[in-house]
CSV table of C-alpha atoms in Angstrom, one decimal:
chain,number,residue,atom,x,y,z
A,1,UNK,CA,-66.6,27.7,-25.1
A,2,UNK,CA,-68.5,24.3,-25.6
A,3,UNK,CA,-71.2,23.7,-24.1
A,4,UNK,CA,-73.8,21.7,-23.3
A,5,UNK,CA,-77.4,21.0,-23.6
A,6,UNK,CA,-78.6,22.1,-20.0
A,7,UNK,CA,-76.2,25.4,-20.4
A,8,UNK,CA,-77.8,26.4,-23.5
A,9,UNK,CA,-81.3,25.9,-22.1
A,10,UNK,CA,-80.3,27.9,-18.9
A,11,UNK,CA,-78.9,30.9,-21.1
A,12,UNK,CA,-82.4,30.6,-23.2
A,13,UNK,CA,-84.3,30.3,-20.1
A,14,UNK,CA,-82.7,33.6,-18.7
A,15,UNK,CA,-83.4,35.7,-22.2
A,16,UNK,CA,-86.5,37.0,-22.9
A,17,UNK,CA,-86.6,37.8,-26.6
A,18,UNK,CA,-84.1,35.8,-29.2
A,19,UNK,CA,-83.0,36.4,-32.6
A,20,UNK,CA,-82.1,33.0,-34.5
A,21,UNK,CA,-80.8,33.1,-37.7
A,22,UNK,CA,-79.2,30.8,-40.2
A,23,UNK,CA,-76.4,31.1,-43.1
A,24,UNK,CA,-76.5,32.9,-46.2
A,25,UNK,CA,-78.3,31.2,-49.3
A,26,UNK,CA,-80.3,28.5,-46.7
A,27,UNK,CA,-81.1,25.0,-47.5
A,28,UNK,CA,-83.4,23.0,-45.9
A,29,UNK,CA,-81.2,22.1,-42.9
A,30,UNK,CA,-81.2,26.3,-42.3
A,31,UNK,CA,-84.8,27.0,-42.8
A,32,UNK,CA,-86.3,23.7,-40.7
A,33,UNK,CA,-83.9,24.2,-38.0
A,34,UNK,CA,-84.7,27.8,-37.8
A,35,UNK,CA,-88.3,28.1,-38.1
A,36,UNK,CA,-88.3,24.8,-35.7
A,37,UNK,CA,-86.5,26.1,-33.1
A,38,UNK,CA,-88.7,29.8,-33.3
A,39,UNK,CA,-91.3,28.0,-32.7
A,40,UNK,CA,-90.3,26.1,-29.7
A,41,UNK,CA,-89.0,29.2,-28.2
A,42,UNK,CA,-92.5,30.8,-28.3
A,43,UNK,CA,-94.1,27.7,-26.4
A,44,UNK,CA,-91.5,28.6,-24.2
A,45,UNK,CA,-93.1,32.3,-24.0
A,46,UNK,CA,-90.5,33.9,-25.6
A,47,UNK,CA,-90.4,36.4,-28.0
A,48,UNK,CA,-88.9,35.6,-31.6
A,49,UNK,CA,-87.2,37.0,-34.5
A,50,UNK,CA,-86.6,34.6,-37.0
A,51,UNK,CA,-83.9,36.7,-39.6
A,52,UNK,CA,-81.7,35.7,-43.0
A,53,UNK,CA,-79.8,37.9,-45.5
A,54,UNK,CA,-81.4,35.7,-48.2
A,55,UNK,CA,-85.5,34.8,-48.6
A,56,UNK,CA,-86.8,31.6,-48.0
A,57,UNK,CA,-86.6,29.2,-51.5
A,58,UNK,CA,-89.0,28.4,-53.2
A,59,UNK,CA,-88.9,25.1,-52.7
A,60,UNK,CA,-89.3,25.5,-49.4
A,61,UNK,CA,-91.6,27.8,-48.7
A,62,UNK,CA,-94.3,25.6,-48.4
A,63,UNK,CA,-93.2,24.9,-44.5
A,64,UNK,CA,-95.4,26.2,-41.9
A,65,UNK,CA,-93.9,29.2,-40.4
A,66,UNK,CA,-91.0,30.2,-43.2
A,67,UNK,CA,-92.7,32.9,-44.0
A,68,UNK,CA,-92.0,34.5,-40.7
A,69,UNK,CA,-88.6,34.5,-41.8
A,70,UNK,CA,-87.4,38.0,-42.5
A,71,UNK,CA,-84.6,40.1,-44.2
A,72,UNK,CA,-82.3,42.3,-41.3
A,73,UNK,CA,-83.8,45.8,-41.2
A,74,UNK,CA,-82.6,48.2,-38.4
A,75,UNK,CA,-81.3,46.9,-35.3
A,76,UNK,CA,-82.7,43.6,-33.1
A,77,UNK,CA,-83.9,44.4,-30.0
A,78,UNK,CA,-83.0,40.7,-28.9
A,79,UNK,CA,-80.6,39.6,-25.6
A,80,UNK,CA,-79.7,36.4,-27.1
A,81,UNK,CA,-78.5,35.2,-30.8
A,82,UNK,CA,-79.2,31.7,-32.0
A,83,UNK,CA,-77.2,30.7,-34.9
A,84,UNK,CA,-77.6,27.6,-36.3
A,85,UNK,CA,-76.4,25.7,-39.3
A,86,UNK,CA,-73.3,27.8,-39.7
A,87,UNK,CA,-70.0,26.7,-39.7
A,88,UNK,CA,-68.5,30.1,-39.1
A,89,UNK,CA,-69.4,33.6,-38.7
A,90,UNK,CA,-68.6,34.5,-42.2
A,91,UNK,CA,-71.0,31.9,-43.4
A,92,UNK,CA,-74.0,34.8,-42.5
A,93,UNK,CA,-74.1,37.9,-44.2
A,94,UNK,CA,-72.5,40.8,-42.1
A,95,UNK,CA,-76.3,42.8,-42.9
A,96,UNK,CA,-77.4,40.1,-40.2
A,97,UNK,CA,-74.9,40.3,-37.9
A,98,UNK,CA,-75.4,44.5,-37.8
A,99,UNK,CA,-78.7,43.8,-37.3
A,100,UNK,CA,-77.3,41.5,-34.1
A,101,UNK,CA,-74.6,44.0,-32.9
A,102,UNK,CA,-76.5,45.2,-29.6
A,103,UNK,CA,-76.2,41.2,-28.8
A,104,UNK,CA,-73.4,40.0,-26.6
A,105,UNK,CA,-74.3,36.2,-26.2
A,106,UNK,CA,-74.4,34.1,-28.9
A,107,UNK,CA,-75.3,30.4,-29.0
A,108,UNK,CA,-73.5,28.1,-31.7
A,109,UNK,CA,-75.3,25.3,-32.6
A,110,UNK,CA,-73.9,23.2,-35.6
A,111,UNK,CA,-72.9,20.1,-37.2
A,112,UNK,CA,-70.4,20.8,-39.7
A,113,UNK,CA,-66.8,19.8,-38.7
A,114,UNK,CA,-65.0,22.9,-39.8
A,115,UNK,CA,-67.1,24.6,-37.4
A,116,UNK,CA,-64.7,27.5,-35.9
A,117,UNK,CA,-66.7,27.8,-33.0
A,118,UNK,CA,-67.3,31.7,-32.8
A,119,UNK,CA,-70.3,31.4,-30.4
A,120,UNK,CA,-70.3,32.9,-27.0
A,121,UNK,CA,-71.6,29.0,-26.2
A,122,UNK,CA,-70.6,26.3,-29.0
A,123,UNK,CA,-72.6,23.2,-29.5
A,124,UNK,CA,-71.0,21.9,-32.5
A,125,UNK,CA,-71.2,17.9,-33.2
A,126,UNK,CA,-69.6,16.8,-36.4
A,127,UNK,CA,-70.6,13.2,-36.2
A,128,UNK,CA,-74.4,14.9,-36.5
A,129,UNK,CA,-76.0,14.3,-39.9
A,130,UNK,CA,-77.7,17.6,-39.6
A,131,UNK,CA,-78.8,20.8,-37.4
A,132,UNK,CA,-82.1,19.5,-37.4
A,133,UNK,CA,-81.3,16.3,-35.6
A,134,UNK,CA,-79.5,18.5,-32.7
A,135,UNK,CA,-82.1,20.9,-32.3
A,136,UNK,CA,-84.7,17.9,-32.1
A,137,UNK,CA,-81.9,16.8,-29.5
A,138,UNK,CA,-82.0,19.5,-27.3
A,139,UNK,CA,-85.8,20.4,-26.8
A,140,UNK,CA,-86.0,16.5,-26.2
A,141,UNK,CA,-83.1,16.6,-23.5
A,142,UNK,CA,-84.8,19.9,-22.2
A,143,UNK,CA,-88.3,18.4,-22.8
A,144,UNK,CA,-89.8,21.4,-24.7
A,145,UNK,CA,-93.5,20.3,-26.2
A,146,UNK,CA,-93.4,19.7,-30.1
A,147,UNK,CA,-95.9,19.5,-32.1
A,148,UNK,CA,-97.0,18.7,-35.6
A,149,UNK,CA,-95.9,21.7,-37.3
A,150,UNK,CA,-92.4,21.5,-35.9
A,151,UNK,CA,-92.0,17.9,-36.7
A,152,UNK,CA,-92.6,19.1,-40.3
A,153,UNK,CA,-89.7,21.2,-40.3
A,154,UNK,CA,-87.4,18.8,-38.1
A,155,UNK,CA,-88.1,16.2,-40.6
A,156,UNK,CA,-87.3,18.4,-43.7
A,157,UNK,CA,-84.2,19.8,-42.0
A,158,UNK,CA,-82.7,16.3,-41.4
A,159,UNK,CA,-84.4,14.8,-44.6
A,160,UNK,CA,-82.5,17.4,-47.1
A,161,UNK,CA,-79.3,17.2,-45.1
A,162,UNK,CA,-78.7,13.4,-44.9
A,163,UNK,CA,-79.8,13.3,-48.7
A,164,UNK,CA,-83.3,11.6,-47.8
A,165,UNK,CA,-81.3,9.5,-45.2
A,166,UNK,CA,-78.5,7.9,-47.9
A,167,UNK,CA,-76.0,9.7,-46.7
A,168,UNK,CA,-73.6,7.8,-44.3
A,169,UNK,CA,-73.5,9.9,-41.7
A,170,UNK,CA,-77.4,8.8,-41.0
A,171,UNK,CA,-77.9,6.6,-37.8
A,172,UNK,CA,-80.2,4.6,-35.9
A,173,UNK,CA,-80.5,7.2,-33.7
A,174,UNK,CA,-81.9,9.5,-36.9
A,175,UNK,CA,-84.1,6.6,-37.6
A,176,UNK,CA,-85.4,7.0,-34.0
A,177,UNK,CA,-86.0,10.4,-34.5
A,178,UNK,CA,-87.9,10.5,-37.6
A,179,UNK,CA,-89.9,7.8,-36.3
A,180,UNK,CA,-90.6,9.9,-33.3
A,181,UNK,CA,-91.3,13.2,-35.5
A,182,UNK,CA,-94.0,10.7,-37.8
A,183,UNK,CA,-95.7,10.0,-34.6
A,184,UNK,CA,-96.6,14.3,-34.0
A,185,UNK,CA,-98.1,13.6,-37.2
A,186,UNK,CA,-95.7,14.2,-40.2
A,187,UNK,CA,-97.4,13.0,-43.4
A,188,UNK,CA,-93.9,11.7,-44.9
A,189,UNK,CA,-95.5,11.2,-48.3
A,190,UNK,CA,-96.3,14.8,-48.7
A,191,UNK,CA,-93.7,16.6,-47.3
A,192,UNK,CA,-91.6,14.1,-49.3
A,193,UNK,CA,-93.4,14.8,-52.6
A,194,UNK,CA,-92.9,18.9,-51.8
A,195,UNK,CA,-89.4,18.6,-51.1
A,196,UNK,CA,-88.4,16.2,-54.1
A,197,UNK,CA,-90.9,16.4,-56.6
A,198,UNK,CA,-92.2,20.2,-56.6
A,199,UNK,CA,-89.3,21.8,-58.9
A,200,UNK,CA,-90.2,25.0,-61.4
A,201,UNK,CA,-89.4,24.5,-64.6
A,202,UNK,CA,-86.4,26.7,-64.6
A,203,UNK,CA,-85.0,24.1,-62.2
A,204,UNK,CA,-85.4,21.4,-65.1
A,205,UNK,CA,-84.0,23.6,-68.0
A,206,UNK,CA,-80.8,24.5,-65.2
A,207,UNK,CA,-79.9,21.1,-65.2
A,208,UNK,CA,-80.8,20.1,-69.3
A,209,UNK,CA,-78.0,23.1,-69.6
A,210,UNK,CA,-75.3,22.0,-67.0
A,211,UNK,CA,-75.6,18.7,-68.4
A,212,UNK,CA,-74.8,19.4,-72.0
A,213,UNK,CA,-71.5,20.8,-70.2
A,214,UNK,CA,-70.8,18.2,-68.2
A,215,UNK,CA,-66.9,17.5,-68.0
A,216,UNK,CA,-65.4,14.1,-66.9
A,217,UNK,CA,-62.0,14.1,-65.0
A,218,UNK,CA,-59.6,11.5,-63.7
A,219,UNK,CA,-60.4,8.1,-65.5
A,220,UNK,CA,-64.3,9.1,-64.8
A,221,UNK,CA,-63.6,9.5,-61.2
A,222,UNK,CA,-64.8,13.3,-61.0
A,223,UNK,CA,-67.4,14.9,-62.4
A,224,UNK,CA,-68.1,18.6,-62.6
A,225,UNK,CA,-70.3,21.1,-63.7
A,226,UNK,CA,-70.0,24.8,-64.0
A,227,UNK,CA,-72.9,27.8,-63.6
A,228,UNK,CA,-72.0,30.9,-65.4
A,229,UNK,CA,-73.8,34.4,-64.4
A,230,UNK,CA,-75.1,34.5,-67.7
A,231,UNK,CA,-77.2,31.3,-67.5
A,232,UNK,CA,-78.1,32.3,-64.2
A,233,UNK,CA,-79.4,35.6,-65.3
A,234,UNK,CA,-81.1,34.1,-69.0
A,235,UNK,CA,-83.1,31.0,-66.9
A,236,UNK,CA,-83.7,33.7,-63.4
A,237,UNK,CA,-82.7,31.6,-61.1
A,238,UNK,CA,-83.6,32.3,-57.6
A,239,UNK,CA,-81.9,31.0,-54.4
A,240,UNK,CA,-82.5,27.6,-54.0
A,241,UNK,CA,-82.6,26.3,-57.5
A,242,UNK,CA,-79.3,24.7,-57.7
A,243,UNK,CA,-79.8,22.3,-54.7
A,244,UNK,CA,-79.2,18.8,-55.3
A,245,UNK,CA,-78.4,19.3,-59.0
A,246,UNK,CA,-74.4,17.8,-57.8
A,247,UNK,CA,-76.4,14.9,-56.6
A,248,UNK,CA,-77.1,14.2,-60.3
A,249,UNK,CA,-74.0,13.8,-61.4
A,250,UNK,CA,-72.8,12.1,-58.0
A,251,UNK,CA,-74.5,9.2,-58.8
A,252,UNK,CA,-72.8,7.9,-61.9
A,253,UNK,CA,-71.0,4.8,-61.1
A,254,UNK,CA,-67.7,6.0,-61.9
A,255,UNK,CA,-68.0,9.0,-59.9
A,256,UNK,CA,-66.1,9.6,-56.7
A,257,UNK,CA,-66.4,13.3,-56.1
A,258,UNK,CA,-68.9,15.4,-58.1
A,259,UNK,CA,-68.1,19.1,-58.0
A,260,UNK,CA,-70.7,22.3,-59.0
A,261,UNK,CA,-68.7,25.7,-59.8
A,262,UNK,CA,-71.6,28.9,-59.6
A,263,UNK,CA,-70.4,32.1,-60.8
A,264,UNK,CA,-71.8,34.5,-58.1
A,265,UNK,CA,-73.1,38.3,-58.9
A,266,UNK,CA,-70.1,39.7,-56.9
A,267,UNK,CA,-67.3,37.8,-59.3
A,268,UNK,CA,-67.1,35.0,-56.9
A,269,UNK,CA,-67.3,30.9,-57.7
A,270,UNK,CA,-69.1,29.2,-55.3
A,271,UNK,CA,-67.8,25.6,-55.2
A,272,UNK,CA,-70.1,22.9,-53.8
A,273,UNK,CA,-68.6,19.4,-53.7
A,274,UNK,CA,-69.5,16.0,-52.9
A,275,UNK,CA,-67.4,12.7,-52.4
A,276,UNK,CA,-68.5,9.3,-52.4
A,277,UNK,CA,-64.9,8.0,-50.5
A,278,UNK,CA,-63.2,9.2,-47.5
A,279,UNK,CA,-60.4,9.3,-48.4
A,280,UNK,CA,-60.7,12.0,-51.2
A,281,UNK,CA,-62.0,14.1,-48.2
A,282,UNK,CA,-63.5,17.1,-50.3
A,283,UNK,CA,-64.0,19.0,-46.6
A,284,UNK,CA,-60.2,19.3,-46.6
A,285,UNK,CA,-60.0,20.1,-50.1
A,286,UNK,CA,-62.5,23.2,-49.3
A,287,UNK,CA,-59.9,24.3,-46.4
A,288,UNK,CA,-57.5,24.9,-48.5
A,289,UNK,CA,-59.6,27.3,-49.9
A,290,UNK,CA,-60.6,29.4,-47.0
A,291,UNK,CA,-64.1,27.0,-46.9
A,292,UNK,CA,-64.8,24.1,-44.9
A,293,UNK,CA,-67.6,21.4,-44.1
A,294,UNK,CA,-67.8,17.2,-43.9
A,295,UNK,CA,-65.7,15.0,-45.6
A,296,UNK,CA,-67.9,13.7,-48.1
A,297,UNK,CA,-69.7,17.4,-48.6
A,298,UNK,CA,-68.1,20.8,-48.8
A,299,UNK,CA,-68.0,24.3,-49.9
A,300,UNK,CA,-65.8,27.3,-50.8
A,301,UNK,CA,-65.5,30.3,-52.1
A,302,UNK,CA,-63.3,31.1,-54.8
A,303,UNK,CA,-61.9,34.2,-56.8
A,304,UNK,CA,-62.7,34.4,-60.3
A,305,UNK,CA,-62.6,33.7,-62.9
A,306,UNK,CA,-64.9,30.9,-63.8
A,307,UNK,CA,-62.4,28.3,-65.7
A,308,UNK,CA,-59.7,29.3,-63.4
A,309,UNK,CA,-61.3,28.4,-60.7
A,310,UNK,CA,-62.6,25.7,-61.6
A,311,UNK,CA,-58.8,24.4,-62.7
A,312,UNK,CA,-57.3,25.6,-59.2
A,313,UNK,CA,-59.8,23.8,-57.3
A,314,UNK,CA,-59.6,20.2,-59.7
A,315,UNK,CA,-56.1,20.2,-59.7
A,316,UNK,CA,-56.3,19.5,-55.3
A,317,UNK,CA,-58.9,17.0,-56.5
A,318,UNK,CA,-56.3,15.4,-58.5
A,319,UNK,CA,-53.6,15.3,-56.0
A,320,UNK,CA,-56.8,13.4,-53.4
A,321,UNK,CA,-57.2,11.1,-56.1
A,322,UNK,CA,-53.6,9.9,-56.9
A,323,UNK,CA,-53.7,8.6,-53.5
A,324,UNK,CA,-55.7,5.6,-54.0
């Protein structure tokens, strides 16, 4: 059911050790919100497990308390389930939620629109710009103490998800926020400078390759780019490495909807879109293939292989397209 703020804090209030975890393959939405909120649960006095299929990136790492994020092993010992950042159940890895499955109550908390609301309580607002900016949300409504090294999270979480605040779904009331987590002493030059300007060199050679394979749709209105295993496996990529590479591409003038196709380990193509236009509303696009997310950024999941994917899912971009 939905619910809201003050039912979510009584149901926290009445558990005594919580599990949070986050989707599969985390971003910096997934990692700040969850770290963030394990840490506000423990000035609460409550015990934490902080748990993802897949490690902390790289990239990311550098946040204060990601390392206490761990794989599932065994069986959780938790009364209550936070899961945050996950527009449906399937979007964390079935390891986690075997780890979980002593755990009747789950709590939902999410801002992707496709959210199918498989929480025991569901706090899902699509208008958000990210999980982070909820979670900051409810301790504030609750009145939960932060502190410096949750700020830092907060702010990464909402600064990754709103595209360093370009994105339109960014606010005032984001603005507010950010000002407010600056105040508990977020040095935004340096958390800035880890997030966008601490890449391995791997990262740079990725995106020298995907370049030189760049394809150009539609009168230059789409842009694509395509990730076979092999070049996965020759540069050793690790999780993370492919963020924000779309974001290259999305910014050519032309461009209304920029498109990455991964080739995953299990056969799988991993589709990550972006749109600069409503109207080509790549979330819906995504639907139609089992995925979901905003209108101007989605994902799917697509058989294989590669190029036939990649066809399948253009030719819905086409049809998006034709419309205006």
């Amino acid at each position: 059911m939905a619910a809201t703020f003050s039912e979510i804090e009584r149901r926290i209030q009445r558990a005594s050790r919580i599990l949070v975890v986050s989707h599969d393959r985390p971003d910096g939405d997934a990692i700040g919100s969850v770290v963030a909120t394990g840490m506000l649960l423990e000035k609460l006095g409550k015990e934490v497990e902080l748990v993802n299929f897949d490690r902390v990136p790289e990239s990311l790492a550098f946040l204060p308390g990601s390392e206490r994020i761990e794989s599932p092993r065994g069986r959780s010992e938790a009364d209550l389930v936070i899961a945050l950042d996950s527009a449906g159940r399937d979007r964390i890895n079935e390891a986690v939620w075997e780890f979980a499955s002593a755990i009747e109550t789950v709590v939902n908390i999410d801002h992707h629109v496709s959210n199918t609301e498989f929480g025991t309580l569901n706090y899902v607002d699509g208008e958000s710009p990210a999980t982070g900016q909820i979670v900051f949300q409810l301790a504030a409504s609750a009145g939960w103490e932060m502190d410096r090294e949750i700020a830092e999270n907060l702010y990464a979480a909402i600064s990754t998800d709103t595209g360093s605040f370009r994105y339109p779904s960014t606010t005032s009331e984001t603005y507010r926020i950010v000002a407010t987590l600056t105040d508990l002493g977020v040095d935004v030059g340096r958390i800035n400078q880890l997030l966008y300007e601490n890449y391995p060199e791997r990262r740079v050679q990725l995106l020298r390759v995907m370049l030189q394979n760049m394809r150009m749709d539609f009168d230059g209105r789409c842009a694509s780019l395509s990730l076979p295993i092999a070049i996965s496996k020759t540069l050793e990529l690790a999780v993370g490495d492919t963020e924000g590479v779309i974001d290259v591409v999305r910014a050519i003038d032309t461009v209304i909807v920029a498109i990455l196709f991964e080739e995953l380990p299990d056969g799988r193509i991993r589709v990550s879109s972006r749109s600069k236009d409503p109207r080509c509303n790549v979330g819906e696009i995504c639907a139609e293939f089992g995925g979901g997310g905003h209108a101007l950024a989605a994902g799917a999941r697509l058989p294989g292989p590669l190029q036939d994917a990649r066809e399948r899912f253009l030719a819905h971009v086409s049809r998006k397209l034709e419309t205006f």
